Amino acid sequence: MTTLLRRLVGPRLSSSRCLGVILRETHGRTVHLIPRDGARLLAGGDRPLTACSRAHSRRQHTEAAKPVEVDVKRLDGEDDGVVEVLMCQHKARNALGHVFVSQMRELVSTLSSDSAVRVVVFRSLVPGVFCAGADLKERALMNNTESDLFVHGLRSLMTQIASLPMPTIAAMDGVALGGGLELALACDLRTAAYSAQMGLIETTRGLLPGAGGSQRLPRMVGITLAKELIFTGRRVGGQTALEMGLVNRAVEQNQTGDAAYREALSLAREILPQGPIAVRMAKEAMNRGVEVDIGSAMAIERMCYCSGHPNTGQTGGYGCLHREETPTVHLGNKLVMISR
């Protein structure tokens, strides 16, 4: 068991000072904290963003003989607290292959436990591409069992991204198709260039979205429109995506091809000044609340309000619980309760 508050805000807050939320679930991963030294994570130094870190690349080749397909950078100065996830698989256009997925999973796992991270921006260093979706060359070499296991792993990765405690933003400056759009849908917010193309195109290949797209898209744009987009495999540009509610902001592409990224950074800067614990708890309240009925959602809001309230554990501050109250909420097969 682990307390929700510890997962959300790290060890800075004592559980004796605030009400925690206990989730009955098993966490089997090893957590590595990210050093807060003002430098890039894994990438190191002030190297340009036009390519992945050479130092990290050498380390990766030495340790695992694998190329770097996903890198990460911590911003500093006025942007301290913003971390960029850099997708840099140029040859396969950021296709979701084994190496890409493995590196992304490890990176997201590391970010999830770092309370110094305030906003995460997912962006691509491949011109004209956010993520091209599944690696079809790899998929063609798999048998049915291997394919099922790999798709299950993709679905798990998207859930891992969606479960990050801090706000996440996908910056789509290019193509985001199939699994690429599913990755963006797993983020909290999305920005796009007008020239970007996005769509869940799996039905055009005799498949259906298998990494969460069939569930997240209806929750985002409505069931009727989602059915139309998935049934037809239709692709839409940034402006249309904005009108649908698929993205939060859409902008004209610039000469450097990173307009959506710049808009995402602008959005991140609007989040940075806000209370970090409050933002994380607000995300948890909304994400959990949409899964249940309104009464249970109100109880979740109350729990999150207490956990994020500066006077938690003291009298005063509406929303905090009396000692004799121990409400519980069922979220699927999980029992959520307030610990004393």
Tab-separated table of C-alpha atoms in Angstrom:
chain	number	residue	atom	x	y	z
A	1	MET	CA	0.000	0.000	0.000
A	2	THR	CA	1.090	3.482	-0.613
A	3	THR	CA	-0.501	6.806	0.159
A	4	LEU	CA	-1.776	8.818	-2.757
A	5	LEU	CA	-0.342	12.019	-1.325
A	6	ARG	CA	3.161	10.567	-1.141
A	7	ARG	CA	2.831	9.463	-4.774
A	8	LEU	CA	1.637	12.898	-5.816
A	9	VAL	CA	3.926	15.264	-3.978
A	10	GLY	CA	6.851	13.168	-2.799
A	11	PRO	CA	8.380	13.120	0.662
A	12	ARG	CA	8.154	16.846	1.303
A	13	LEU	CA	4.831	16.561	3.103
A	14	SER	CA	4.546	14.490	6.239
A	15	SER	CA	1.604	12.108	6.321
A	16	SER	CA	1.053	13.080	9.948
A	17	ARG	CA	0.164	16.583	8.829
A	18	CYS	CA	-2.379	15.738	6.195
A	19	LEU	CA	-4.984	13.200	5.199
A	20	GLY	CA	-3.787	10.617	2.691
A	21	VAL	CA	-5.663	8.521	0.240
A	22	ILE	CA	-4.816	4.835	0.285
A	23	LEU	CA	-5.081	2.881	-2.957
A	24	ARG	CA	-5.017	-0.871	-2.802
A	25	GLU	CA	-2.717	-1.574	-5.685
A	26	THR	CA	0.713	-3.064	-6.186
A	27	HIS	CA	3.673	-1.075	-7.444
A	28	GLY	CA	6.468	-3.288	-8.658
A	29	ARG	CA	8.817	-0.853	-10.284
A	30	THR	CA	12.112	0.535	-9.087
A	31	VAL	CA	12.058	4.295	-8.657
A	32	HIS	CA	15.071	6.465	-9.447
A	33	LEU	CA	14.965	10.056	-8.333
A	34	ILE	CA	16.023	12.752	-10.763
A	35	PRO	CA	18.847	14.940	-9.480
A	36	ARG	CA	17.846	18.559	-9.154
A	37	ASP	CA	21.053	20.242	-10.193
A	38	GLY	CA	19.758	22.648	-12.811
A	39	ALA	CA	21.187	20.482	-15.597
A	40	ARG	CA	19.477	18.275	-18.107
A	41	LEU	CA	18.314	14.891	-16.991
A	42	LEU	CA	20.287	12.173	-18.714
A	43	ALA	CA	21.255	14.600	-21.447
A	44	GLY	CA	23.557	16.714	-19.285
A	45	GLY	CA	25.049	20.154	-19.854
A	46	ASP	CA	23.755	22.772	-22.248
A	47	ARG	CA	23.920	20.827	-25.468
A	48	PRO	CA	21.644	21.975	-28.305
A	49	LEU	CA	18.230	20.336	-28.696
A	50	THR	CA	18.766	19.525	-32.366
A	51	ALA	CA	20.005	16.063	-31.449
A	52	CYS	CA	19.927	13.686	-28.521
A	53	SER	CA	22.705	13.868	-25.966
A	54	ARG	CA	25.986	12.387	-27.154
A	55	ALA	CA	27.079	11.661	-23.618
A	56	HIS	CA	23.868	9.840	-22.853
A	57	SER	CA	24.068	8.055	-26.185
A	58	ARG	CA	27.541	6.734	-25.372
A	59	ARG	CA	26.336	5.573	-21.975
A	60	GLN	CA	23.340	3.830	-23.501
A	61	HIS	CA	25.494	2.064	-26.070
A	62	THR	CA	27.942	1.001	-23.403
A	63	GLU	CA	25.296	-0.285	-21.006
A	64	ALA	CA	22.738	-1.803	-23.305
A	65	ALA	CA	23.971	-1.391	-26.888
A	66	LYS	CA	20.788	0.478	-27.729
A	67	PRO	CA	20.448	3.845	-29.468
A	68	VAL	CA	18.786	6.721	-27.664
A	69	GLU	CA	15.245	7.118	-28.959
A	70	VAL	CA	13.789	9.055	-26.020
A	71	ASP	CA	15.772	11.686	-24.141
A	72	VAL	CA	14.889	14.227	-21.484
A	73	LYS	CA	15.833	17.784	-20.567
A	74	ARG	CA	15.219	19.836	-17.428
A	75	LEU	CA	14.733	23.546	-18.024
A	76	ASP	CA	16.143	26.099	-15.610
A	77	GLY	CA	15.893	29.789	-14.828
A	78	GLU	CA	12.352	31.079	-15.122
A	79	ASP	CA	11.326	27.704	-16.517
A	80	ASP	CA	12.686	25.720	-13.574
A	81	GLY	CA	10.248	22.877	-12.933
A	82	VAL	CA	9.521	22.199	-16.606
A	83	VAL	CA	10.862	18.928	-17.980
A	84	GLU	CA	10.827	18.074	-21.677
A	85	VAL	CA	10.526	14.516	-22.952
A	86	LEU	CA	12.354	14.490	-26.277
A	87	MET	CA	11.366	11.878	-28.857
A	88	CYS	CA	14.275	11.510	-31.256
A	89	GLN	CA	13.944	8.330	-33.303
A	90	HIS	CA	14.627	9.938	-36.692
A	91	LYS	CA	14.915	6.810	-38.802
A	92	ALA	CA	11.539	5.339	-37.796
A	93	ARG	CA	9.811	8.696	-37.231
A	94	ASN	CA	9.346	8.052	-33.499
A	95	ALA	CA	7.534	4.801	-34.215
A	96	LEU	CA	6.517	2.866	-31.118
A	97	GLY	CA	9.025	0.038	-31.268
A	98	HIS	CA	10.478	-2.047	-28.459
A	99	VAL	CA	13.431	0.242	-27.728
A	100	PHE	CA	11.339	3.422	-27.893
A	101	VAL	CA	8.659	2.021	-25.579
A	102	SER	CA	11.209	0.614	-23.124
A	103	GLN	CA	13.079	3.913	-22.861
A	104	MET	CA	9.857	5.904	-22.552
A	105	ARG	CA	8.588	3.611	-19.801
A	106	GLU	CA	11.801	3.971	-17.783
A	107	LEU	CA	11.833	7.739	-18.214
A	108	VAL	CA	8.178	8.186	-17.187
A	109	SER	CA	8.712	5.960	-14.163
A	110	THR	CA	11.564	8.221	-13.064
A	111	LEU	CA	9.549	11.399	-13.543
A	112	SER	CA	6.595	10.080	-11.576
A	113	SER	CA	8.499	10.173	-8.281
A	114	ASP	CA	10.182	13.562	-8.638
A	115	SER	CA	8.330	16.247	-6.698
A	116	ALA	CA	10.526	18.954	-8.267
A	117	VAL	CA	8.913	18.389	-11.671
A	118	ARG	CA	6.020	20.825	-12.137
A	119	VAL	CA	5.078	20.309	-15.810
A	120	VAL	CA	6.137	17.723	-18.408
A	121	VAL	CA	6.143	18.606	-22.114
A	122	PHE	CA	6.262	15.774	-24.657
A	123	ARG	CA	7.802	16.954	-27.918
A	124	SER	CA	9.530	15.554	-30.989
A	125	LEU	CA	12.932	16.422	-32.410
A	126	VAL	CA	12.022	14.765	-35.725
A	127	PRO	CA	10.901	17.456	-38.208
A	128	GLY	CA	7.275	17.171	-39.288
A	129	VAL	CA	6.517	14.256	-36.965
A	130	PHE	CA	5.216	13.946	-33.421
A	131	CYS	CA	4.857	10.158	-33.416
A	132	ALA	CA	4.042	7.998	-36.426
A	133	GLY	CA	2.373	5.259	-34.377
A	134	ALA	CA	3.234	1.573	-34.179
A	135	ASP	CA	6.435	0.257	-35.713
A	136	LEU	CA	4.857	-1.891	-38.444
A	137	LYS	CA	8.179	-3.487	-39.429
A	138	GLU	CA	8.617	-4.828	-35.909
A	139	ARG	CA	4.956	-5.803	-35.710
A	140	ALA	CA	5.237	-7.858	-38.905
A	141	LEU	CA	7.857	-10.074	-37.244
A	142	MET	CA	5.653	-10.888	-34.249
A	143	ASN	CA	3.322	-13.835	-33.886
A	144	ASN	CA	-0.148	-13.341	-32.402
A	145	THR	CA	0.967	-13.911	-28.820
A	146	GLU	CA	3.904	-11.523	-29.128
A	147	SER	CA	1.702	-8.912	-30.791
A	148	ASP	CA	-0.908	-9.149	-28.022
A	149	LEU	CA	1.763	-8.760	-25.357
A	150	PHE	CA	3.301	-5.778	-27.122
A	151	VAL	CA	-0.049	-3.994	-27.504
A	152	HIS	CA	-0.742	-4.667	-23.835
A	153	GLY	CA	2.607	-3.030	-23.067
A	154	LEU	CA	1.653	0.006	-25.167
A	155	ARG	CA	-1.633	0.320	-23.313
A	156	SER	CA	0.233	0.093	-20.021
A	157	LEU	CA	2.667	2.828	-21.115
A	158	MET	CA	-0.158	5.210	-22.024
A	159	THR	CA	-1.775	4.572	-18.638
A	160	GLN	CA	1.577	5.262	-17.002
A	161	ILE	CA	1.793	8.607	-18.814
A	162	ALA	CA	-1.807	9.456	-17.911
A	163	SER	CA	-1.037	8.648	-14.266
A	164	LEU	CA	1.851	11.087	-13.939
A	165	PRO	CA	0.941	13.304	-10.962
A	166	MET	CA	1.961	16.591	-12.585
A	167	PRO	CA	0.328	18.256	-15.651
A	168	THR	CA	1.518	16.912	-18.995
A	169	ILE	CA	1.398	18.640	-22.389
A	170	ALA	CA	1.813	17.062	-25.830
A	171	ALA	CA	3.244	19.459	-28.433
A	172	MET	CA	2.218	18.193	-31.874
A	173	ASP	CA	4.238	19.977	-34.543
A	174	GLY	CA	3.680	17.215	-37.057
A	175	VAL	CA	2.050	13.872	-37.730
A	176	ALA	CA	0.423	12.080	-34.776
A	177	LEU	CA	-1.259	8.939	-36.051
A	178	GLY	CA	-2.558	5.794	-34.365
A	179	GLY	CA	-0.436	5.159	-31.291
A	180	GLY	CA	1.116	8.597	-31.741
A	181	LEU	CA	-2.240	10.255	-31.144
A	182	GLU	CA	-2.935	7.812	-28.309
A	183	LEU	CA	0.248	9.067	-26.647
A	184	ALA	CA	-0.987	12.648	-26.992
A	185	LEU	CA	-4.419	11.644	-25.655
A	186	ALA	CA	-2.727	10.235	-22.553
A	187	CYS	CA	-1.441	13.741	-21.773
A	188	ASP	CA	-3.553	16.287	-19.914
A	189	LEU	CA	-3.244	19.041	-22.513
A	190	ARG	CA	-2.356	19.231	-26.204
A	191	THR	CA	-1.076	21.958	-28.506
A	192	ALA	CA	-0.835	21.597	-32.282
A	193	ALA	CA	0.361	23.418	-35.358
A	194	TYR	CA	-2.325	24.010	-37.972
A	195	SER	CA	-0.257	21.865	-40.333
A	196	ALA	CA	-0.182	18.873	-37.971
A	197	GLN	CA	-2.143	15.791	-38.971
A	198	MET	CA	-3.664	13.534	-36.360
A	199	GLY	CA	-6.040	10.598	-36.303
A	200	LEU	CA	-6.756	7.102	-35.011
A	201	ILE	CA	-6.287	5.359	-38.344
A	202	GLU	CA	-6.215	1.750	-37.143
A	203	THR	CA	-9.460	0.737	-38.881
A	204	THR	CA	-7.854	1.525	-42.255
A	205	ARG	CA	-5.473	-1.346	-41.479
A	206	GLY	CA	-8.051	-3.790	-40.184
A	207	LEU	CA	-7.350	-2.998	-36.542
A	208	LEU	CA	-8.839	-0.857	-33.798
A	209	PRO	CA	-7.129	1.540	-31.395
A	210	GLY	CA	-5.511	-0.666	-28.767
A	211	ALA	CA	-3.496	1.675	-26.564
A	212	GLY	CA	-6.368	3.540	-24.951
A	213	GLY	CA	-7.597	5.563	-27.930
A	214	SER	CA	-11.043	3.946	-28.085
A	215	GLN	CA	-11.626	5.049	-24.486
A	216	ARG	CA	-9.829	8.380	-24.196
A	217	LEU	CA	-11.049	9.922	-27.466
A	218	PRO	CA	-14.794	9.577	-26.573
A	219	ARG	CA	-14.123	11.113	-23.169
A	220	MET	CA	-12.452	14.038	-24.895
A	221	VAL	CA	-14.620	14.876	-27.908
A	222	GLY	CA	-17.835	12.969	-27.159
A	223	ILE	CA	-18.949	9.491	-28.135
A	224	THR	CA	-20.636	10.398	-31.432
A	225	LEU	CA	-17.723	12.322	-32.885
A	226	ALA	CA	-15.236	9.748	-31.604
A	227	LYS	CA	-17.141	6.984	-33.370
A	228	GLU	CA	-17.051	8.929	-36.614
A	229	LEU	CA	-13.314	9.525	-36.359
A	230	ILE	CA	-12.491	5.916	-35.464
A	231	PHE	CA	-14.936	4.254	-37.878
A	232	THR	CA	-13.617	6.287	-40.805
A	233	GLY	CA	-9.958	6.489	-39.802
A	234	ARG	CA	-10.180	10.186	-40.608
A	235	ARG	CA	-7.214	12.512	-40.211
A	236	VAL	CA	-7.697	16.090	-39.049
A	237	GLY	CA	-5.463	19.176	-39.004
A	238	GLY	CA	-4.693	21.401	-36.062
A	239	GLN	CA	-7.483	23.907	-36.680
A	240	THR	CA	-10.154	21.201	-36.971
A	241	ALA	CA	-8.756	19.453	-33.913
A	242	LEU	CA	-9.130	22.693	-31.954
A	243	GLU	CA	-12.752	23.071	-33.031
A	244	MET	CA	-13.440	19.474	-31.963
A	245	GLY	CA	-11.883	19.960	-28.556
A	246	LEU	CA	-9.174	17.443	-29.394
A	247	VAL	CA	-6.441	20.003	-28.670
A	248	ASN	CA	-6.361	22.958	-26.293
A	249	ARG	CA	-4.495	25.368	-28.542
A	250	ALA	CA	-3.605	25.468	-32.241
A	251	VAL	CA	-1.192	27.879	-33.929
A	252	GLU	CA	0.320	28.632	-37.326
A	253	GLN	CA	3.528	26.740	-37.936
A	254	ASN	CA	6.699	28.831	-37.855
A	255	GLN	CA	9.895	28.674	-39.918
A	256	THR	CA	11.678	26.533	-37.345
A	257	GLY	CA	8.843	24.006	-37.256
A	258	ASP	CA	8.295	24.162	-33.494
A	259	ALA	CA	5.271	26.443	-33.093
A	260	ALA	CA	3.268	23.863	-31.123
A	261	TYR	CA	6.214	23.331	-28.788
A	262	ARG	CA	6.534	27.065	-28.180
A	263	GLU	CA	2.814	27.236	-27.433
A	264	ALA	CA	3.154	24.287	-25.055
A	265	LEU	CA	6.007	26.058	-23.270
A	266	SER	CA	3.860	29.179	-22.991
A	267	LEU	CA	1.091	27.070	-21.457
A	268	ALA	CA	3.564	25.470	-19.044
A	269	ARG	CA	4.675	28.939	-17.944
A	270	GLU	CA	1.071	29.754	-17.043
A	271	ILE	CA	0.967	26.678	-14.798
A	272	LEU	CA	4.338	27.206	-13.078
A	273	PRO	CA	3.307	30.085	-10.755
A	274	GLN	CA	0.393	28.104	-9.319
A	275	GLY	CA	0.612	26.052	-6.132
A	276	PRO	CA	2.302	22.768	-7.113
A	277	ILE	CA	0.464	20.616	-4.580
A	278	ALA	CA	-2.855	22.225	-5.451
A	279	VAL	CA	-2.282	21.592	-9.160
A	280	ARG	CA	-1.403	17.947	-8.572
A	281	MET	CA	-4.383	17.368	-6.303
A	282	ALA	CA	-6.704	19.135	-8.759
A	283	LYS	CA	-5.496	16.759	-11.470
A	284	GLU	CA	-6.126	13.768	-9.230
A	285	ALA	CA	-9.599	15.024	-8.286
A	286	MET	CA	-10.615	15.474	-11.931
A	287	ASN	CA	-9.070	12.247	-13.201
A	288	ARG	CA	-10.655	10.161	-10.451
A	289	GLY	CA	-13.912	12.063	-10.437
A	290	VAL	CA	-14.799	11.441	-14.080
A	291	GLU	CA	-14.636	7.687	-13.451
A	292	VAL	CA	-17.456	7.601	-10.887
A	293	ASP	CA	-20.900	9.000	-10.087
A	294	ILE	CA	-21.241	12.615	-8.956
A	295	GLY	CA	-21.664	11.722	-5.267
A	296	SER	CA	-18.479	9.681	-5.194
A	297	ALA	CA	-16.743	12.390	-7.223
A	298	MET	CA	-17.629	14.954	-4.567
A	299	ALA	CA	-16.088	12.681	-1.919
A	300	ILE	CA	-12.934	12.426	-4.021
A	301	GLU	CA	-12.815	16.205	-4.343
A	302	ARG	CA	-13.149	16.503	-0.596
A	303	MET	CA	-10.301	14.076	0.008
A	304	CYS	CA	-8.051	15.830	-2.482
A	305	TYR	CA	-8.954	19.230	-1.050
A	306	CYS	CA	-7.887	18.075	2.405
A	307	SER	CA	-4.663	16.602	1.106
A	308	GLY	CA	-3.784	19.798	-0.716
A	309	HIS	CA	-5.069	22.293	1.857
A	310	PRO	CA	-2.308	24.253	3.662
A	311	ASN	CA	-4.110	23.768	7.003
A	312	THR	CA	-4.582	20.030	6.586
A	313	GLY	CA	-4.652	18.260	9.911
A	314	GLN	CA	-5.766	21.405	11.736
A	315	THR	CA	-9.187	22.772	12.499
A	316	GLY	CA	-10.712	25.145	10.012
A	317	GLY	CA	-10.593	25.108	6.249
A	318	TYR	CA	-13.804	23.789	4.736
A	319	GLY	CA	-13.546	20.402	3.156
A	320	CYS	CA	-11.439	18.783	5.867
A	321	LEU	CA	-12.865	15.792	7.668
A	322	HIS	CA	-13.800	15.274	11.287
A	323	ARG	CA	-11.917	12.485	13.031
A	324	GLU	CA	-14.927	10.175	13.251
A	325	GLU	CA	-15.433	10.175	9.473
A	326	THR	CA	-13.752	7.550	7.302
A	327	PRO	CA	-15.424	7.683	3.871
A	328	THR	CA	-14.574	5.166	1.179
A	329	VAL	CA	-15.092	5.237	-2.565
A	330	HIS	CA	-14.929	2.308	-4.969
A	331	LEU	CA	-13.095	2.973	-8.239
A	332	GLY	CA	-13.521	-0.195	-10.248
A	333	ASN	CA	-11.645	-2.887	-8.329
A	334	LYS	CA	-9.845	-0.346	-6.159
A	335	LEU	CA	-11.003	0.787	-2.744
A	336	VAL	CA	-10.118	4.384	-2.025
A	337	MET	CA	-10.311	5.497	1.591
A	338	ILE	CA	-9.084	8.292	3.793
A	339	SER	CA	-6.368	7.284	6.197
A	340	ARG	CA	-6.312	8.706	9.695
